[in-house]
Amino acid sequence: MSVILFVGSKQYSQLSTVFDKISAITESVKFIDFFENSSVSAILEDGDDHFSIFLNGVHLESPTVVVFDPKYLAQQFGATEEWASRLITQRNWRAFNDNLISILPGKKLNEPAAVQDILPKMKQLILACESGLKIPQTIVSNDTANIVNFGEKFGSLITKALGDPTIPVVGEDKAQRILMTAPLDHDILASADEKQPFPVLVQKNIEKRFEYRVVLVRDRIFAFRIDPHAHPLLATDYRRGGFMVKYVLTDLPIDIAGKIAILHEKTRLFSASYDLIEGIDGEFYFLEVNPAGVWGYIDESNGGVISDAFAEEVLAEFAQADQPSRLIAAQ
């Protein structure tokens, strides 16, 4: 019998909420929970052309749809034996997760190759421009003089991570910090070394009216407005506000929604989160796209509109699959 297979952790509301909604409609759904002591095995014997998957001792038929998100397996930093054990565990579960997804046949939504292809921020900016979206003026460089000249031309600057935003913390209890968007002070640049240790992404600081987290599930658009003036912590990067942030469901201007839809089509992703700024000049600016953008807490405070759509789209794929085991949907 064909099944919808969830892979991840029920502690991660982004997965568990969709799983619960689908479970209320069909019994053809299973969950491999890496943190619930699930017993999972993949067996390949001589002469076989595929792995047989066993969950808690029961053989799983090839799934029609697989919903997964490895975000809960993010690498952590620290300096204790407990940290080292956790890191090794996470790395190996992540490796199993990646291997499992790679051996499942058929069409894949949020195809791993598409995810990897869209991760580079410089490519995201190019695709946004091709889609008709405005972007902040941008420089990526390790040359301090070039960054200074860029600031003299465009004024106030911000900087953000070009790649992995997690940085280790040395000599503190905290295992890691997240490198968030931050102002780039001209006085600091003036006294900086001629060359930075590595290239950094620097952009013109757009004076904001609002920020937006826009979640797409296939062709469904859910835009949430964030007020960066509600608290000083939200001014540069609203994520600093944590649960203080209010996400207000709203409609984007028709032309902006259309351009986001074009960009989403270019990414070849099933679901993704897009970050936008509305400047005080009324213009909208694209910042970045995250193929594994977190939306669980936004969904909870907005009546479950995203998880409803996600569940409906997964069920639609499950019902329409021509061949059981040939369709995989990856969040």
Short mmCIF file of C-alpha atoms in Angstrom, two decimals:
data_model
loop_
_atom_site.label_atom_id
_atom_site.label_comp_id
_atom_site.label_asym_id
_atom_site.label_seq_id
_atom_site.Cartn_x
_atom_site.Cartn_y
_atom_site.Cartn_z
CA MET A 1 0.00 0.00 0.00
CA SER A 2 1.31 3.46 -0.89
CA VAL A 3 2.00 5.83 1.98
CA ILE A 4 2.87 9.43 2.70
CA LEU A 5 6.12 9.31 4.65
CA PHE A 6 7.30 12.05 7.00
CA VAL A 7 10.98 12.10 7.95
CA GLY A 8 12.18 14.30 10.79
CA SER A 9 11.02 15.16 14.28
CA LYS A 10 7.54 15.68 15.67
CA GLN A 11 9.10 18.31 17.91
CA TYR A 12 9.40 20.42 14.77
CA SER A 13 5.93 21.97 14.42
CA GLN A 14 6.40 22.64 10.73
CA LEU A 15 6.31 18.88 10.13
CA SER A 16 4.08 17.70 12.97
CA THR A 17 1.20 20.10 12.21
CA VAL A 18 0.98 19.00 8.58
CA PHE A 19 1.33 15.36 9.64
CA ASP A 20 -1.55 15.70 12.11
CA LYS A 21 -3.81 17.30 9.51
CA ILE A 22 -3.08 14.58 6.96
CA SER A 23 -3.49 11.85 9.61
CA ALA A 24 -7.01 13.12 10.28
CA ILE A 25 -7.88 12.46 6.63
CA THR A 26 -6.03 9.25 5.76
CA GLU A 27 -4.37 6.35 7.54
CA SER A 28 -1.85 6.06 4.71
CA VAL A 29 0.73 8.17 6.50
CA LYS A 30 3.84 7.25 8.53
CA PHE A 31 6.47 9.23 10.43
CA ILE A 32 10.12 8.32 10.87
CA ASP A 33 10.92 10.35 13.99
CA PHE A 34 14.65 10.52 14.68
CA PHE A 35 14.03 11.69 18.25
CA GLU A 36 11.31 9.21 19.27
CA ASN A 37 13.56 6.16 19.26
CA SER A 38 12.16 5.00 15.95
CA SER A 39 13.79 1.80 14.73
CA VAL A 40 14.60 2.36 11.06
CA SER A 41 16.59 0.12 8.72
CA ALA A 42 17.39 0.19 5.01
CA ILE A 43 18.46 -3.20 3.66
CA LEU A 44 20.02 -3.96 0.27
CA GLU A 45 20.75 -7.59 -0.52
CA ASP A 46 22.75 -9.08 -3.36
CA GLY A 47 20.63 -9.06 -6.50
CA ASP A 48 18.28 -6.33 -5.30
CA ASP A 49 17.96 -3.06 -7.21
CA HIS A 50 16.57 -1.05 -4.29
CA PHE A 51 16.74 -0.75 -0.50
CA SER A 52 13.91 -2.21 1.58
CA ILE A 53 12.90 0.23 4.34
CA PHE A 54 11.72 -1.02 7.73
CA LEU A 55 10.11 1.23 10.35
CA ASN A 56 9.79 -0.27 13.84
CA GLY A 57 10.17 -3.71 12.32
CA VAL A 58 7.44 -3.22 9.70
CA HIS A 59 8.33 -3.13 6.01
CA LEU A 60 7.38 0.15 4.35
CA GLU A 61 6.14 -0.01 0.79
CA SER A 62 7.76 2.56 -1.48
CA PRO A 63 6.19 5.88 -0.43
CA THR A 64 4.27 7.98 -2.90
CA VAL A 65 5.07 11.21 -1.05
CA VAL A 66 7.91 11.98 1.35
CA VAL A 67 7.77 15.18 3.41
CA PHE A 68 11.00 16.03 5.17
CA ASP A 69 13.00 18.92 6.57
CA PRO A 70 16.47 18.40 8.07
CA LYS A 71 16.56 21.83 9.77
CA TYR A 72 16.36 20.22 13.20
CA LEU A 73 19.68 18.51 12.38
CA ALA A 74 21.55 21.82 12.10
CA GLN A 75 25.17 21.71 13.22
CA GLN A 76 25.80 23.04 16.73
CA PHE A 77 29.00 24.35 18.29
CA GLY A 78 30.28 23.84 21.81
CA ALA A 79 33.17 22.58 23.90
CA THR A 80 31.83 19.80 26.12
CA GLU A 81 31.59 16.02 25.83
CA GLU A 82 27.81 16.36 25.69
CA TRP A 83 28.14 18.77 22.77
CA ALA A 84 30.57 16.47 20.95
CA SER A 85 28.23 13.49 21.38
CA ARG A 86 25.25 15.52 20.15
CA LEU A 87 27.19 16.81 17.15
CA ILE A 88 28.29 13.30 16.13
CA THR A 89 24.71 12.06 16.51
CA GLN A 90 23.32 14.92 14.43
CA ARG A 91 25.92 14.51 11.71
CA ASN A 92 25.15 10.82 11.30
CA TRP A 93 21.37 11.25 11.37
CA ARG A 94 21.79 14.02 8.80
CA ALA A 95 23.90 11.69 6.64
CA PHE A 96 21.22 8.99 6.93
CA ASN A 97 18.52 11.54 6.12
CA ASP A 98 20.38 12.68 2.99
CA ASN A 99 21.06 9.09 1.90
CA LEU A 100 17.45 8.06 2.46
CA ILE A 101 16.08 10.94 0.40
CA SER A 102 18.60 10.29 -2.38
CA ILE A 103 17.59 6.64 -2.89
CA LEU A 104 13.85 7.28 -3.08
CA PRO A 105 12.83 7.21 -6.76
CA GLY A 106 10.58 9.42 -8.81
CA LYS A 107 9.66 13.07 -9.01
CA LYS A 108 10.88 15.12 -6.07
CA LEU A 109 9.30 18.36 -4.96
CA ASN A 110 11.92 20.58 -3.40
CA GLU A 111 14.29 18.42 -5.32
CA PRO A 112 17.57 18.37 -3.36
CA ALA A 113 19.41 19.52 -6.49
CA ALA A 114 17.06 22.51 -6.80
CA VAL A 115 17.61 23.39 -3.14
CA GLN A 116 21.38 23.31 -3.53
CA ASP A 117 21.14 25.33 -6.73
CA ILE A 118 19.23 28.21 -5.09
CA LEU A 119 21.22 28.46 -1.84
CA PRO A 120 23.92 30.87 -3.13
CA LYS A 121 22.73 34.38 -2.24
CA MET A 122 24.43 35.99 -5.24
CA LYS A 123 22.44 33.74 -7.60
CA GLN A 124 19.24 34.55 -5.68
CA LEU A 125 19.80 38.26 -6.30
CA ILE A 126 20.35 37.69 -10.03
CA LEU A 127 17.17 35.60 -10.34
CA ALA A 128 15.22 38.24 -8.41
CA CYS A 129 16.39 40.91 -10.87
CA GLU A 130 15.44 38.67 -13.80
CA SER A 131 11.98 38.33 -12.24
CA GLY A 132 11.52 42.09 -12.18
CA LEU A 133 12.11 42.60 -8.45
CA LYS A 134 14.20 45.43 -7.05
CA ILE A 135 17.18 44.59 -4.83
CA PRO A 136 19.37 46.76 -2.57
CA GLN A 137 22.63 47.84 -4.17
CA THR A 138 25.09 45.07 -3.30
CA ILE A 139 28.81 44.40 -3.09
CA VAL A 140 30.54 41.15 -2.13
CA SER A 141 34.20 41.75 -1.38
CA ASN A 142 37.11 41.28 1.01
CA ASP A 143 38.68 44.56 -0.16
CA THR A 144 38.06 47.20 2.51
CA ALA A 145 38.75 50.12 0.16
CA ASN A 146 36.14 48.90 -2.31
CA ILE A 147 33.57 48.53 0.49
CA VAL A 148 34.41 52.05 1.76
CA ASN A 149 33.97 53.47 -1.76
CA PHE A 150 30.66 51.60 -2.04
CA GLY A 151 29.51 53.22 1.23
CA GLU A 152 30.56 56.68 0.08
CA LYS A 153 28.43 56.18 -3.02
CA PHE A 154 25.30 54.66 -1.43
CA GLY A 155 25.41 55.86 2.19
CA SER A 156 24.36 53.72 5.16
CA LEU A 157 25.29 50.03 4.85
CA ILE A 158 24.37 46.67 6.35
CA THR A 159 26.21 43.35 6.21
CA LYS A 160 24.94 39.78 6.42
CA ALA A 161 26.26 36.24 6.17
CA LEU A 162 27.04 35.08 2.65
CA GLY A 163 26.93 31.45 3.76
CA ASP A 164 26.32 29.57 7.01
CA PRO A 165 25.34 32.21 9.61
CA THR A 166 26.29 30.11 12.65
CA ILE A 167 29.53 31.01 14.42
CA PRO A 168 31.19 29.20 17.35
CA VAL A 169 31.39 30.88 20.75
CA VAL A 170 34.66 30.39 22.60
CA GLY A 171 34.84 30.45 26.40
CA GLU A 172 31.09 30.83 27.00
CA ASP A 173 28.27 28.47 27.93
CA LYS A 174 26.39 29.18 24.72
CA ALA A 175 27.25 26.73 21.97
CA GLN A 176 26.85 29.12 19.06
CA ARG A 177 25.52 32.42 17.81
CA ILE A 178 23.65 33.32 14.67
CA LEU A 179 25.25 36.05 12.60
CA MET A 180 22.26 38.28 11.81
CA THR A 181 22.00 41.32 9.58
CA ALA A 182 23.90 44.19 11.21
CA PRO A 183 24.79 47.84 10.44
CA LEU A 184 28.27 48.35 9.00
CA ASP A 185 29.81 51.35 10.72
CA HIS A 186 31.96 53.59 8.52
CA ASP A 187 34.32 54.32 11.44
CA ILE A 188 34.98 50.59 11.82
CA LEU A 189 35.69 50.31 8.11
CA ALA A 190 38.08 53.26 8.27
CA SER A 191 40.24 51.46 10.84
CA ALA A 192 39.90 47.96 9.34
CA ASP A 193 42.69 46.00 7.68
CA GLU A 194 43.20 46.52 3.97
CA LYS A 195 41.91 43.02 3.26
CA GLN A 196 39.21 41.17 5.20
CA PRO A 197 39.78 37.47 6.03
CA PHE A 198 37.04 36.50 3.55
CA PRO A 199 34.53 38.20 1.23
CA VAL A 200 31.43 39.61 2.96
CA LEU A 201 28.04 40.57 1.56
CA VAL A 202 27.32 44.29 2.01
CA GLN A 203 24.19 46.15 0.90
CA LYS A 204 22.78 49.65 0.93
CA ASN A 205 20.66 50.03 4.07
CA ILE A 206 17.05 50.52 2.92
CA GLU A 207 15.01 52.73 5.23
CA LYS A 208 12.09 50.46 6.00
CA ARG A 209 8.39 50.93 6.30
CA PHE A 210 7.68 47.21 6.73
CA GLU A 211 9.36 43.83 6.28
CA TYR A 212 7.61 40.78 4.84
CA ARG A 213 8.02 37.02 5.21
CA VAL A 214 6.32 35.51 2.16
CA VAL A 215 5.69 31.75 2.15
CA LEU A 216 4.89 29.97 -1.09
CA VAL A 217 3.38 26.49 -1.23
CA ARG A 218 3.37 25.59 -4.88
CA ASP A 219 1.44 28.56 -6.38
CA ARG A 220 -0.21 29.69 -3.13
CA ILE A 221 1.19 32.91 -1.66
CA PHE A 222 0.98 33.78 2.04
CA ALA A 223 2.45 37.19 2.89
CA PHE A 224 3.05 38.29 6.48
CA ARG A 225 3.84 41.91 7.33
CA ILE A 226 6.30 42.74 10.12
CA ASP A 227 6.59 46.18 11.72
CA PRO A 228 10.32 46.90 12.28
CA HIS A 229 9.41 49.98 14.31
CA ALA A 230 7.49 48.04 16.97
CA HIS A 231 10.66 47.59 19.07
CA PRO A 232 14.31 48.67 18.72
CA LEU A 233 15.42 45.00 18.52
CA LEU A 234 13.49 44.64 15.26
CA ALA A 235 15.01 47.64 13.51
CA THR A 236 17.84 45.95 11.57
CA ASP A 237 16.88 42.28 11.71
CA TYR A 238 13.42 41.42 13.02
CA ARG A 239 14.58 37.90 13.95
CA ARG A 240 16.28 39.41 17.00
CA GLY A 241 12.80 39.97 18.41
CA GLY A 242 12.03 36.25 18.63
CA PHE A 243 8.47 35.62 19.81
CA MET A 244 7.97 39.38 20.21
CA VAL A 245 7.49 39.65 16.44
CA LYS A 246 3.90 39.90 15.18
CA TYR A 247 3.26 38.41 11.73
CA VAL A 248 0.19 40.01 10.16
CA LEU A 249 -1.35 38.13 7.24
CA THR A 250 -1.74 40.59 4.37
CA ASP A 251 -1.93 40.90 0.59
CA LEU A 252 1.05 41.95 -1.49
CA PRO A 253 0.53 44.42 -4.32
CA ILE A 254 -0.56 42.44 -7.37
CA ASP A 255 2.57 43.26 -9.36
CA ILE A 256 4.91 42.23 -6.51
CA ALA A 257 3.00 38.98 -5.94
CA GLY A 258 3.31 38.26 -9.65
CA LYS A 259 7.07 38.83 -9.63
CA ILE A 260 7.48 36.59 -6.57
CA ALA A 261 5.51 33.90 -8.40
CA ILE A 262 7.87 34.23 -11.39
CA LEU A 263 10.89 33.95 -9.09
CA HIS A 264 9.39 30.92 -7.34
CA GLU A 265 8.95 29.22 -10.70
CA LYS A 266 12.59 29.94 -11.54
CA THR A 267 13.74 28.26 -8.29
CA ARG A 268 11.91 25.01 -9.18
CA LEU A 269 10.92 24.70 -5.50
CA PHE A 270 7.65 23.32 -4.12
CA SER A 271 7.77 25.46 -0.98
CA ALA A 272 10.03 28.31 0.13
CA SER A 273 10.12 31.49 2.21
CA TYR A 274 10.95 34.87 0.67
CA ASP A 275 12.06 37.97 2.58
CA LEU A 276 11.12 41.44 1.31
CA ILE A 277 11.40 45.04 2.51
CA GLU A 278 8.94 47.82 1.76
CA GLY A 279 10.93 51.05 1.81
CA ILE A 280 9.59 54.39 2.99
CA ASP A 281 9.63 55.28 -0.72
CA GLY A 282 6.91 52.65 -1.27
CA GLU A 283 9.20 50.39 -3.29
CA PHE A 284 9.54 46.67 -2.51
CA TYR A 285 13.02 45.11 -2.33
CA PHE A 286 13.91 41.43 -2.45
CA LEU A 287 16.38 40.25 0.21
CA GLU A 288 16.64 36.46 -0.05
CA VAL A 289 14.86 33.14 -0.43
CA ASN A 290 15.14 30.24 1.99
CA PRO A 291 14.06 26.83 0.64
CA ALA A 292 13.77 25.58 4.24
CA GLY A 293 12.45 28.78 5.77
CA VAL A 294 10.79 28.30 9.15
CA TRP A 295 7.07 29.10 9.17
CA GLY A 296 5.66 26.89 11.93
CA TYR A 297 5.33 29.65 14.54
CA ILE A 298 3.88 32.03 11.93
CA ASP A 299 1.30 29.41 11.01
CA GLU A 300 0.29 28.89 14.64
CA SER A 301 -0.48 32.58 15.12
CA ASN A 302 -2.42 32.87 11.84
CA GLY A 303 -5.01 30.13 12.04
CA GLY A 304 -2.97 27.39 10.36
CA VAL A 305 -3.33 28.82 6.85
CA ILE A 306 0.09 27.59 5.67
CA SER A 307 -0.15 24.09 7.11
CA ASP A 308 -3.68 23.76 5.66
CA ALA A 309 -2.34 24.58 2.21
CA PHE A 310 0.69 22.35 2.62
CA ALA A 311 -1.43 19.39 3.71
CA GLU A 312 -3.85 19.93 0.81
CA GLU A 313 -1.04 20.08 -1.75
CA VAL A 314 0.65 16.95 -0.38
CA LEU A 315 -2.67 15.07 -0.41
CA ALA A 316 -3.31 16.26 -3.97
CA GLU A 317 0.05 14.87 -5.09
CA PHE A 318 -0.66 11.64 -3.24
CA ALA A 319 -4.03 11.24 -4.95
CA GLN A 320 -2.78 12.16 -8.41
CA ALA A 321 0.39 10.09 -8.50
CA ASP A 322 0.39 7.88 -11.56
CA GLN A 323 2.61 5.25 -9.97
CA PRO A 324 2.89 4.64 -6.24
CA SER A 325 6.53 5.10 -5.23
CA ARG A 326 7.23 7.49 -8.11
CA LEU A 327 6.46 10.80 -6.43
CA ILE A 328 8.34 12.41 -3.58
CA ALA A 329 7.43 15.77 -2.06
CA ALA A 330 10.19 17.29 0.06
CA GLN A 331 9.40 20.38 2.11
#
